[in-house]
Each structure stands twice: as structure tokens, then as C-alpha cells.
Amino acid sequence: MARRSIIAANWKMNGDLTLVNTMVNALSEVDFQNNVNVVICPSSPYLSALVAKTKEQKLGPTFAVGAQNVSEHENGAYTGEISTKMLQELSVEFVIIGHSERRSYFKESSTQIAHKVSVALNAGLTPILCIGESELERATEQTETVLASQLQPVIDEVGIEKFVDVVIAYEPVWAIGTGKTASSEMAQETHQFIRQFIAQADENVADKVPLLYGGSVNASNCEELFAQADIDGGLIGGASLKAEQFKVICLAAKGK
Ligand code: 13P
């Protein structure tokens, strides 16, 4: 089964209009392989500018724009929230859901995250569902239990067959922004567990679902990580704010 590679940039609450322009200009110089998708997820005020710039530079179907969050509500009195319809109207195609920063700082529960995945899928957006264990959970050998507890509510809510349209990002919390990357062996072992967990529900879906690794990915470690059998790309934080580094990371993605 051929799986595409996805390299997604999570700018978090960083970046500005200058970065929008610099990044798109830098990426427009690169000839990417057909089976690679590059998704840039800026803060929501920059979504329109990014979409406009990718059109202006004719970046083509390899590239897509993603949001970092979406509301589980359709519309209404939810000050500060952004709906799936608003994202669709801006030609946004992907949305990061359940990032560990949303789970911990904004107290998003697995049930709420499952609702968000559901509304995103119903709106034709591709969710990048983030899961991952804390340092203590890894140290106490709870990684698999934690990952299962983050995946199961989403499977229960949307149904396993819909996971063909979901991207899963495994981001160990202890590796995010710390410079402590999971070793490629550890990352592969955990990705394999995630694929097997999905396979218990549906083998065909498990073969197709792209699994991304996130957590201190950079231009030096990306090649080895992406070469692992069950790692189909990355969700990149800090290194996605530097156009030249990000280009190197995108070029290391080859598809499986
Ligand atoms: P860093 O690449 O900065 O560790 O961030 C990873 C991340 O959280 C991407 O969503």
C-alpha cells in the first residue's frame, strides 16, 4: 500500500506576515515529489494571507494550508472561536486537533477532541489528530495505555472507516520544544503500536492512515526519523519557522 508523506508546519503562536511571504517564496523554489504534501498551519489571523500567497506563487496541490484549532460548535455565541465553515470559506484544508498544548493549557478533553475531529471530517477538512504521552507516563510504562485512551474516543465517535481521512501525529510531550527527540527506534516502535491499534479495528484503514512524528524534529534528525517503516512524515514546530531548515525537512520526506 502506498502512503503519502506529509510534512506539516505548526507555527503555534509565532510568525508574522513576513514569515508567510518568506516561507512561500522559499518553498516555491523546490521541486517536491508527487507523493509528498506540505501543510503550513499559521495562527488564524494569517490564514487568508497564506492562502493568497500560495495562489500567487502557484504552489499547486502539493501545498495546503491548515489551522491550529477549530470549534466543535457549528456557530453561535462562542467568543474567540473559529468554525469549520469559516475555515472552509478561506480554503483551509487541514486542521490540527488535540495538540498537547491545547489538552494541557486549554483543558481540552478527549471527548471534546473527538467532537472536533467529527465536525472537521463532516466539513471535509482533514484533521491532524495529535496524541502523545508525558515524560512521567513514559517512565512508568503507560505510553500505550495513554495513546489508546486518546485514540479510542475518536474512533468511537467518528467510526474507524472515517480514519482513512484522518492524519495522526504522535508527539511525545517530553520531546516538544525541548530538543529531546525520541530516538528513531523508539519513535518507530510507538508508531508501530499506533498502526497496530488502528489495525485491530480495520487493517485496511491502518495501512492507509498517515502517521507523523512530532517533537524536536530538525534538519539533522529528520532523514533518519522519516526512513522508519511506520513514520510517514512530521509535525514540525520550531524548525518550521526557519524557511531554509523547513525546506530540508520537506525534502527528506519520500512517501512509503
Ligand atoms: P517542536 O518541533 O518545536 O518540538 O514542536 C513540535 C510540535 O509541538 C509540533 O506540533
Short mmCIF file of C-alpha atoms and ligand atoms in Angstrom, two decimals:
data_model
loop_
_atom_site.label_atom_id
_atom_site.label_comp_id
_atom_site.label_asym_id
_atom_site.label_seq_id
_atom_site.Cartn_x
_atom_site.Cartn_y
_atom_site.Cartn_z
CA MET A 1 0.00 0.00 0.00
CA ALA A 2 1.48 3.37 -1.00
CA ARG A 3 1.17 6.05 1.64
CA ARG A 4 1.87 9.69 1.02
CA SER A 5 4.25 11.65 3.21
CA ILE A 6 3.01 14.73 4.98
CA ILE A 7 5.18 17.44 6.44
CA ALA A 8 3.10 19.85 8.50
CA ALA A 9 4.38 23.09 9.99
CA ASN A 10 2.82 24.10 13.30
CA TRP A 11 3.84 27.71 13.77
CA LYS A 12 1.99 27.84 17.13
CA MET A 13 1.67 31.49 18.31
CA ASN A 14 4.67 32.60 16.26
CA GLY A 15 5.29 34.05 12.83
CA ASP A 16 4.07 37.13 11.01
CA LEU A 17 3.29 38.35 7.50
CA THR A 18 6.99 38.47 6.69
CA LEU A 19 7.30 34.76 7.51
CA VAL A 20 4.23 34.00 5.37
CA ASN A 21 5.97 35.60 2.40
CA THR A 22 9.44 34.23 3.11
CA MET A 23 8.19 30.68 3.61
CA VAL A 24 6.05 30.58 0.46
CA ASN A 25 8.82 32.14 -1.64
CA ALA A 26 11.32 29.57 -0.29
CA LEU A 27 9.00 26.61 -0.90
CA SER A 28 8.14 27.78 -4.40
CA GLU A 29 11.79 27.17 -5.40
CA VAL A 30 11.60 23.47 -4.56
CA ASP A 31 10.55 20.59 -6.78
CA PHE A 32 8.72 18.25 -4.42
CA GLN A 33 7.90 14.63 -5.14
CA ASN A 34 4.30 13.83 -6.11
CA ASN A 35 3.59 11.74 -3.03
CA VAL A 36 4.58 14.49 -0.56
CA ASN A 37 2.18 17.02 0.94
CA VAL A 38 3.38 20.13 2.73
CA VAL A 39 0.90 21.79 5.07
CA ILE A 40 1.54 25.13 6.76
CA CYS A 41 -0.51 25.91 9.86
CA PRO A 42 -0.10 29.53 10.90
CA SER A 43 -2.06 31.40 13.56
CA SER A 44 -5.57 32.09 12.30
CA PRO A 45 -5.06 35.84 11.50
CA TYR A 46 -2.56 34.76 8.82
CA LEU A 47 -4.63 32.04 7.14
CA SER A 48 -6.03 34.28 4.38
CA ALA A 49 -2.68 35.86 3.62
CA LEU A 50 -1.07 32.43 3.40
CA VAL A 51 -3.78 31.09 1.07
CA ALA A 52 -3.45 34.20 -1.13
CA LYS A 53 0.35 33.92 -1.24
CA THR A 54 0.30 30.21 -2.16
CA LYS A 55 -2.09 31.03 -5.02
CA GLU A 56 0.04 33.98 -6.15
CA GLN A 57 3.15 31.76 -6.21
CA LYS A 58 1.16 28.92 -7.86
CA LEU A 59 2.33 26.40 -5.29
CA GLY A 60 -0.04 23.72 -6.58
CA PRO A 61 -1.63 20.68 -4.96
CA THR A 62 1.49 19.62 -3.01
CA PHE A 63 0.76 22.50 -0.65
CA ALA A 64 -2.12 23.10 1.67
CA VAL A 65 -2.97 25.48 4.44
CA GLY A 66 -4.04 24.25 7.87
CA ALA A 67 -5.47 25.81 11.01
CA GLN A 68 -4.20 25.06 14.52
CA ASN A 69 -7.62 24.57 16.10
CA VAL A 70 -11.34 24.61 15.34
CA SER A 71 -14.50 24.80 17.41
CA GLU A 72 -16.67 21.74 17.88
CA HIS A 73 -19.70 24.05 17.57
CA GLU A 74 -21.22 24.97 14.23
CA ASN A 75 -21.78 28.66 15.06
CA GLY A 76 -23.19 30.87 17.79
CA ALA A 77 -22.13 32.66 20.96
CA TYR A 78 -18.62 31.25 21.38
CA THR A 79 -16.43 34.34 21.59
CA GLY A 80 -12.97 33.82 20.17
CA GLU A 81 -13.74 30.51 18.46
CA ILE A 82 -13.45 29.63 14.78
CA SER A 83 -15.86 27.32 12.96
CA THR A 84 -15.24 24.70 10.30
CA LYS A 85 -17.35 26.77 7.88
CA MET A 86 -15.06 29.78 8.35
CA LEU A 87 -12.02 27.63 7.63
CA GLN A 88 -13.67 26.16 4.55
CA GLU A 89 -14.51 29.63 3.26
CA LEU A 90 -10.83 30.55 3.50
CA SER A 91 -9.81 27.41 1.51
CA VAL A 92 -8.16 25.88 4.56
CA GLU A 93 -7.83 22.10 4.06
CA PHE A 94 -6.27 20.74 7.27
CA VAL A 95 -6.74 21.40 10.97
CA ILE A 96 -4.57 20.38 13.91
CA ILE A 97 -6.78 18.92 16.66
CA GLY A 98 -5.86 17.87 20.18
CA HIS A 99 -2.33 19.24 20.32
CA SER A 100 -0.85 18.58 23.77
CA GLU A 101 -0.71 22.34 24.37
CA ARG A 102 -4.50 22.50 23.82
CA ARG A 103 -5.03 19.45 26.01
CA SER A 104 -2.95 20.84 28.89
CA TYR A 105 -3.26 24.67 28.77
CA PHE A 106 -6.82 24.84 27.44
CA LYS A 107 -8.09 21.70 29.18
CA GLU A 108 -9.42 20.06 26.02
CA SER A 109 -10.76 16.63 26.90
CA SER A 110 -10.60 13.54 24.71
CA THR A 111 -14.39 13.77 24.28
CA GLN A 112 -14.18 17.39 23.08
CA ILE A 113 -11.31 16.45 20.77
CA ALA A 114 -13.41 13.60 19.35
CA HIS A 115 -16.22 16.11 18.62
CA LYS A 116 -13.76 18.41 16.89
CA VAL A 117 -12.47 15.58 14.69
CA SER A 118 -16.05 14.72 13.82
CA VAL A 119 -17.08 18.26 12.80
CA ALA A 120 -13.85 18.69 10.84
CA LEU A 121 -14.46 15.47 8.88
CA ASN A 122 -18.08 16.41 8.24
CA ALA A 123 -16.88 19.71 6.79
CA GLY A 124 -14.38 17.98 4.50
CA LEU A 125 -11.35 19.22 6.46
CA THR A 126 -8.51 16.79 7.17
CA PRO A 127 -7.87 16.58 10.92
CA ILE A 128 -4.29 16.17 12.13
CA LEU A 129 -5.12 14.40 15.39
CA CYS A 130 -2.31 14.78 17.94
CA ILE A 131 -1.66 12.17 20.60
CA GLY A 132 1.28 11.63 22.94
CA GLU A 133 2.40 10.71 26.43
CA SER A 134 4.12 12.79 29.11
CA GLU A 135 7.58 12.06 30.45
CA LEU A 136 6.14 10.50 33.61
CA GLU A 137 3.74 8.35 31.60
CA ARG A 138 6.64 7.02 29.50
CA ALA A 139 8.79 6.46 32.58
CA THR A 140 6.01 4.46 34.23
CA GLU A 141 5.35 2.40 31.09
CA GLN A 142 1.92 3.86 30.46
CA THR A 143 2.63 5.09 26.92
CA GLU A 144 0.46 2.51 25.13
CA THR A 145 -2.43 2.90 27.59
CA VAL A 146 -2.34 6.68 27.18
CA LEU A 147 -2.23 6.55 23.38
CA ALA A 148 -5.09 4.04 23.32
CA SER A 149 -7.13 6.27 25.65
CA GLN A 150 -6.58 9.23 23.32
CA LEU A 151 -7.45 7.30 20.15
CA GLN A 152 -10.42 5.22 21.29
CA PRO A 153 -12.88 8.11 21.98
CA VAL A 154 -12.23 9.44 18.48
CA ILE A 155 -12.73 6.00 16.90
CA ASP A 156 -15.94 5.59 18.92
CA GLU A 157 -17.25 8.98 17.83
CA VAL A 158 -16.40 9.04 14.12
CA GLY A 159 -16.16 5.32 13.27
CA ILE A 160 -12.96 3.57 12.18
CA GLU A 161 -13.79 3.76 8.46
CA LYS A 162 -13.51 7.58 8.60
CA PHE A 163 -9.89 7.29 9.76
CA VAL A 164 -8.81 7.00 6.12
CA ASP A 165 -9.36 10.77 6.06
CA VAL A 166 -7.51 11.43 9.32
CA VAL A 167 -3.81 12.12 9.85
CA ILE A 168 -2.41 11.07 13.23
CA ALA A 169 0.54 12.93 14.74
CA TYR A 170 2.38 11.17 17.54
CA GLU A 171 4.05 13.84 19.65
CA PRO A 172 5.63 12.69 22.92
CA VAL A 173 5.03 15.68 25.20
CA TRP A 174 8.56 15.46 26.62
CA ALA A 175 10.04 15.92 23.13
CA ILE A 176 8.09 19.07 22.22
CA GLY A 177 10.27 22.17 22.12
CA THR A 178 12.85 20.54 24.38
CA GLY A 179 15.46 19.41 21.86
CA LYS A 180 14.95 15.86 23.25
CA THR A 181 13.85 13.90 20.19
CA ALA A 182 12.64 10.34 20.60
CA SER A 183 15.25 8.02 19.09
CA SER A 184 14.23 6.74 15.68
CA GLU A 185 13.85 3.23 17.17
CA MET A 186 11.60 4.46 19.98
CA ALA A 187 9.55 6.57 17.59
CA GLN A 188 9.18 3.63 15.17
CA GLU A 189 8.16 1.27 17.97
CA THR A 190 5.45 3.69 19.11
CA HIS A 191 4.23 4.38 15.58
CA GLN A 192 4.02 0.64 15.01
CA PHE A 193 1.91 0.32 18.15
CA ILE A 194 -0.43 3.08 16.86
CA ARG A 195 -0.78 1.40 13.45
CA GLN A 196 -1.46 -1.97 15.10
CA PHE A 197 -4.04 -0.37 17.39
CA ILE A 198 -5.87 1.00 14.34
CA ALA A 199 -5.42 -2.36 12.58
CA GLN A 200 -7.29 -4.13 15.38
CA ALA A 201 -10.31 -2.12 14.25
CA ASP A 202 -9.57 -2.13 10.50
CA GLU A 203 -6.40 -3.35 8.79
CA ASN A 204 -7.11 -1.62 5.54
CA VAL A 205 -7.53 1.75 7.27
CA ALA A 206 -4.34 1.16 9.30
CA ASP A 207 -2.39 0.65 6.06
CA LYS A 208 -3.60 3.96 4.70
CA VAL A 209 -3.55 6.34 7.67
CA PRO A 210 -0.51 8.66 7.63
CA LEU A 211 1.33 8.69 10.98
CA LEU A 212 3.50 11.73 11.62
CA TYR A 213 6.16 12.13 14.27
CA GLY A 214 6.47 15.44 16.12
CA GLY A 215 8.85 16.66 18.80
CA SER A 216 12.13 18.48 18.15
CA VAL A 217 12.36 17.38 14.51
CA ASN A 218 15.08 19.34 12.74
CA ALA A 219 17.14 19.32 9.55
CA SER A 220 19.67 16.91 11.09
CA ASN A 221 17.40 14.21 12.53
CA CYS A 222 14.52 14.24 10.00
CA GLU A 223 16.02 11.84 7.46
CA GLU A 224 16.52 9.01 9.96
CA LEU A 225 13.08 9.51 11.51
CA PHE A 226 11.27 9.59 8.16
CA ALA A 227 13.11 6.46 7.00
CA GLN A 228 11.30 4.36 9.65
CA ALA A 229 8.67 1.98 8.30
CA ASP A 230 5.69 3.48 10.12
CA ILE A 231 6.71 7.15 10.14
CA ASP A 232 5.09 8.95 7.21
CA GLY A 233 6.31 12.47 7.90
CA GLY A 234 6.40 15.03 10.65
CA LEU A 235 4.60 17.76 12.53
CA ILE A 236 7.24 20.40 12.94
CA GLY A 237 7.25 23.23 15.48
CA GLY A 238 10.37 25.37 16.00
CA ALA A 239 12.18 24.25 12.83
CA SER A 240 9.16 25.17 10.69
CA LEU A 241 9.75 28.86 11.47
CA LYS A 242 13.05 28.81 9.57
CA ALA A 243 12.44 28.56 5.83
CA GLU A 244 15.79 27.00 4.91
CA GLN A 245 15.58 24.33 7.66
CA PHE A 246 11.98 23.59 6.83
CA LYS A 247 12.85 23.11 3.17
CA VAL A 248 15.46 20.48 4.12
CA ILE A 249 12.88 18.69 6.29
CA CYS A 250 10.32 18.70 3.46
CA LEU A 251 12.88 17.28 1.04
CA ALA A 252 13.64 14.39 3.42
CA ALA A 253 10.03 13.14 3.02
CA LYS A 254 9.74 10.48 0.36
CA GLY A 255 6.42 8.66 0.77
CA LYS A 256 6.14 4.95 1.54
P1 13P B 1 8.91 21.32 18.22
O1 13P B 1 9.25 20.83 16.83
O2 13P B 1 9.26 22.76 18.43
O3 13P B 1 9.45 20.41 19.26
O4 13P B 1 7.31 21.25 18.34
C1 13P B 1 6.65 20.10 17.99
C2 13P B 1 5.20 20.37 17.99
O5 13P B 1 4.60 20.56 19.02
C3 13P B 1 4.53 20.43 16.69
O6 13P B 1 3.15 20.41 16.85
#
